[in-house]
XYZ file of C-alpha atoms in Angstrom:
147
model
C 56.933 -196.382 -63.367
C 56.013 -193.752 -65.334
C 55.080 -191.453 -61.996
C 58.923 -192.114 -60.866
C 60.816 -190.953 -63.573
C 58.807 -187.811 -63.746
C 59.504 -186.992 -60.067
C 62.900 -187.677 -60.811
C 62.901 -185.444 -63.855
C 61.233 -182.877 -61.198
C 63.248 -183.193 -58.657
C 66.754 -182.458 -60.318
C 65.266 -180.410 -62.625
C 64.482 -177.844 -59.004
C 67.977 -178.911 -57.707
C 69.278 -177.426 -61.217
C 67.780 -174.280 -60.915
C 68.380 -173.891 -57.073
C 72.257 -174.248 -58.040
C 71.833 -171.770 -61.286
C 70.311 -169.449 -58.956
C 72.812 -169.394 -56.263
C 75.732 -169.326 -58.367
C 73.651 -166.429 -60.130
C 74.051 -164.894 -56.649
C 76.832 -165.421 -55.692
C 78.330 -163.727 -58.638
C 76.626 -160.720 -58.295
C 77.973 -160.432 -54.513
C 81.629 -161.216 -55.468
C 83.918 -158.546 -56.837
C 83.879 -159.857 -60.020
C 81.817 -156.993 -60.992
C 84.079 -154.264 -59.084
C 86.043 -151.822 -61.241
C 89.959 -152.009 -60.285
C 91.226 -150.390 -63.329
C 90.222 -147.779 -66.068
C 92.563 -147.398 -68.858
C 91.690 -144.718 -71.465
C 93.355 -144.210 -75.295
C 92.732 -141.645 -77.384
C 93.349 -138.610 -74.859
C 95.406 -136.374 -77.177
C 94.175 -132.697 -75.670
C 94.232 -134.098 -71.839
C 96.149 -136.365 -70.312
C 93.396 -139.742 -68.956
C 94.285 -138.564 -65.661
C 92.773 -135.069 -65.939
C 90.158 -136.652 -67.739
C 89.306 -138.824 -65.044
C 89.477 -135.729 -62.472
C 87.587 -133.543 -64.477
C 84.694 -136.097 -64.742
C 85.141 -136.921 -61.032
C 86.198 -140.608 -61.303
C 89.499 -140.446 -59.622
C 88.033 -142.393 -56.713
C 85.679 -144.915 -58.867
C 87.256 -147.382 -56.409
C 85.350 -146.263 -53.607
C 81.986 -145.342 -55.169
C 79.419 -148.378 -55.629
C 77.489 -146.804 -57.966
C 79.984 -146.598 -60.731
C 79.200 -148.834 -63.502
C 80.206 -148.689 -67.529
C 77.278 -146.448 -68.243
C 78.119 -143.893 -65.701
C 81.585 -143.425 -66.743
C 80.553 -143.173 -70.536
C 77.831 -140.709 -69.501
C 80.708 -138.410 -67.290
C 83.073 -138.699 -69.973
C 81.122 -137.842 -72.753
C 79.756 -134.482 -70.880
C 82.984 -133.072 -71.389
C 83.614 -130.437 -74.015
C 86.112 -131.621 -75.774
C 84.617 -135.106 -76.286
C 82.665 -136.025 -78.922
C 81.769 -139.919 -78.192
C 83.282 -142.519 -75.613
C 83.256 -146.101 -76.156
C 83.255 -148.065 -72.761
C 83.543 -151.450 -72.411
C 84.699 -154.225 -70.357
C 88.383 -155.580 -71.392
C 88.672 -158.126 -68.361
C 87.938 -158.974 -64.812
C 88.143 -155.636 -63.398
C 89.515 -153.275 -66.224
C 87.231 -150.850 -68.016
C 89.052 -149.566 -71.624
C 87.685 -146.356 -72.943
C 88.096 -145.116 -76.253
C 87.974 -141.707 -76.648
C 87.467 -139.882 -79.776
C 87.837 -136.280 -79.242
C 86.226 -133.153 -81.265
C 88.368 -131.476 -83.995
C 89.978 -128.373 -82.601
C 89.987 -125.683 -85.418
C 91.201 -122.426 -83.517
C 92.023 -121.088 -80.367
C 89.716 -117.934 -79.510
C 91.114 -115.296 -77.260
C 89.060 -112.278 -75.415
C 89.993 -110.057 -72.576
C 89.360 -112.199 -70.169
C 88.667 -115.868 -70.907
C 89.817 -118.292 -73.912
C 87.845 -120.513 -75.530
C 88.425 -123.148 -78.637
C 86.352 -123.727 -81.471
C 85.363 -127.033 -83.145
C 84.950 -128.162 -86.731
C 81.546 -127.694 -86.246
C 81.548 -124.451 -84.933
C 81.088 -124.898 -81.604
C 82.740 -122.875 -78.951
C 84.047 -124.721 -75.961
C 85.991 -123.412 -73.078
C 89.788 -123.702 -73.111
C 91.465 -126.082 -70.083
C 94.803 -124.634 -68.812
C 96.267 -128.293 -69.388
C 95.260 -128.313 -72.927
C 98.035 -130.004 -75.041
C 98.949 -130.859 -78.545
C 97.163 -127.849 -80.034
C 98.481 -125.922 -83.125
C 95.745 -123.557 -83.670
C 95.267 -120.346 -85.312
C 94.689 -117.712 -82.908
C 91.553 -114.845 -83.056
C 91.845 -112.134 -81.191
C 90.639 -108.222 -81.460
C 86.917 -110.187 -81.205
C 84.194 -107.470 -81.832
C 80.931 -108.234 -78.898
C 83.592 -110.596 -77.148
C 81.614 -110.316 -73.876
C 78.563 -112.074 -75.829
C 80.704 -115.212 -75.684
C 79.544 -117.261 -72.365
């Protein structure tokens, strides 16, 4: 008696993680997982559009290997980001959270311009650059040392 219940106990306890296993599979093959959307606040210098382009994600539609960690690793490469949270709101929609460095000044030599951060740091200026009140340097002494 003893023998039967045991083989029952067995026996659905395989069937149990045959269907755990498969549905495990099934999920990862569905698009579930698939990106459809990325919405992005906190993009005061750039619009999330030129953010996206500049960290080549415009077409994370068509790229398999785009995944959260990716896109926070792109974003955060930019200069004028200082951190990127990246998470998973729903069923296809990635939210980022940028939070962007502290622009101080705008930094102008003969032939390029440049901004500098809070910290000192001297990042190059994007054309599309918006929302900036800056002081302005110019008249820089060694301004071809700047790279």
């Amino acid at each position: 008696m003893k023998k039967i219940i045991k083989i029952k106990h067995s026996i659905l306890l395989v069937l149990l993680i045959s269907v755990v296993g498969i549905l495990a599979f099934l999920l990862e093959s569905s698009d579930l997982n698939s990106i459809n959307n990325i919405r992005i606040d906190g993009a005061n210098y750039l619009s999330s559009k030129q953010y996206l382009e500049i960290a080549n994600l415009i077409n994370f539609k068509n790229d398999p290997n785009i995944n959260i960690s990716v896109i926070q690793d792109r974003l955060e490469k930019h200069p004028y980001i200082n951190n990127a949270d990246v998470w998973q709101a729903e069923r296809g929609v990635i939210k980022i959270k940028l939070y962007e460095k502290k622009l101080e000044a705008l930094l102008l030599t003969n032939t390029k311009q440049f901004l500098i951060t809070d910290n000192a740091e001297i990042i190059p200026f994007y054309a599309a650059t918006k929302n900036i009140d800056l002081p302005v340097i110019v008249n820089l002494k060694n301004a071809n040392s700047i790279t």
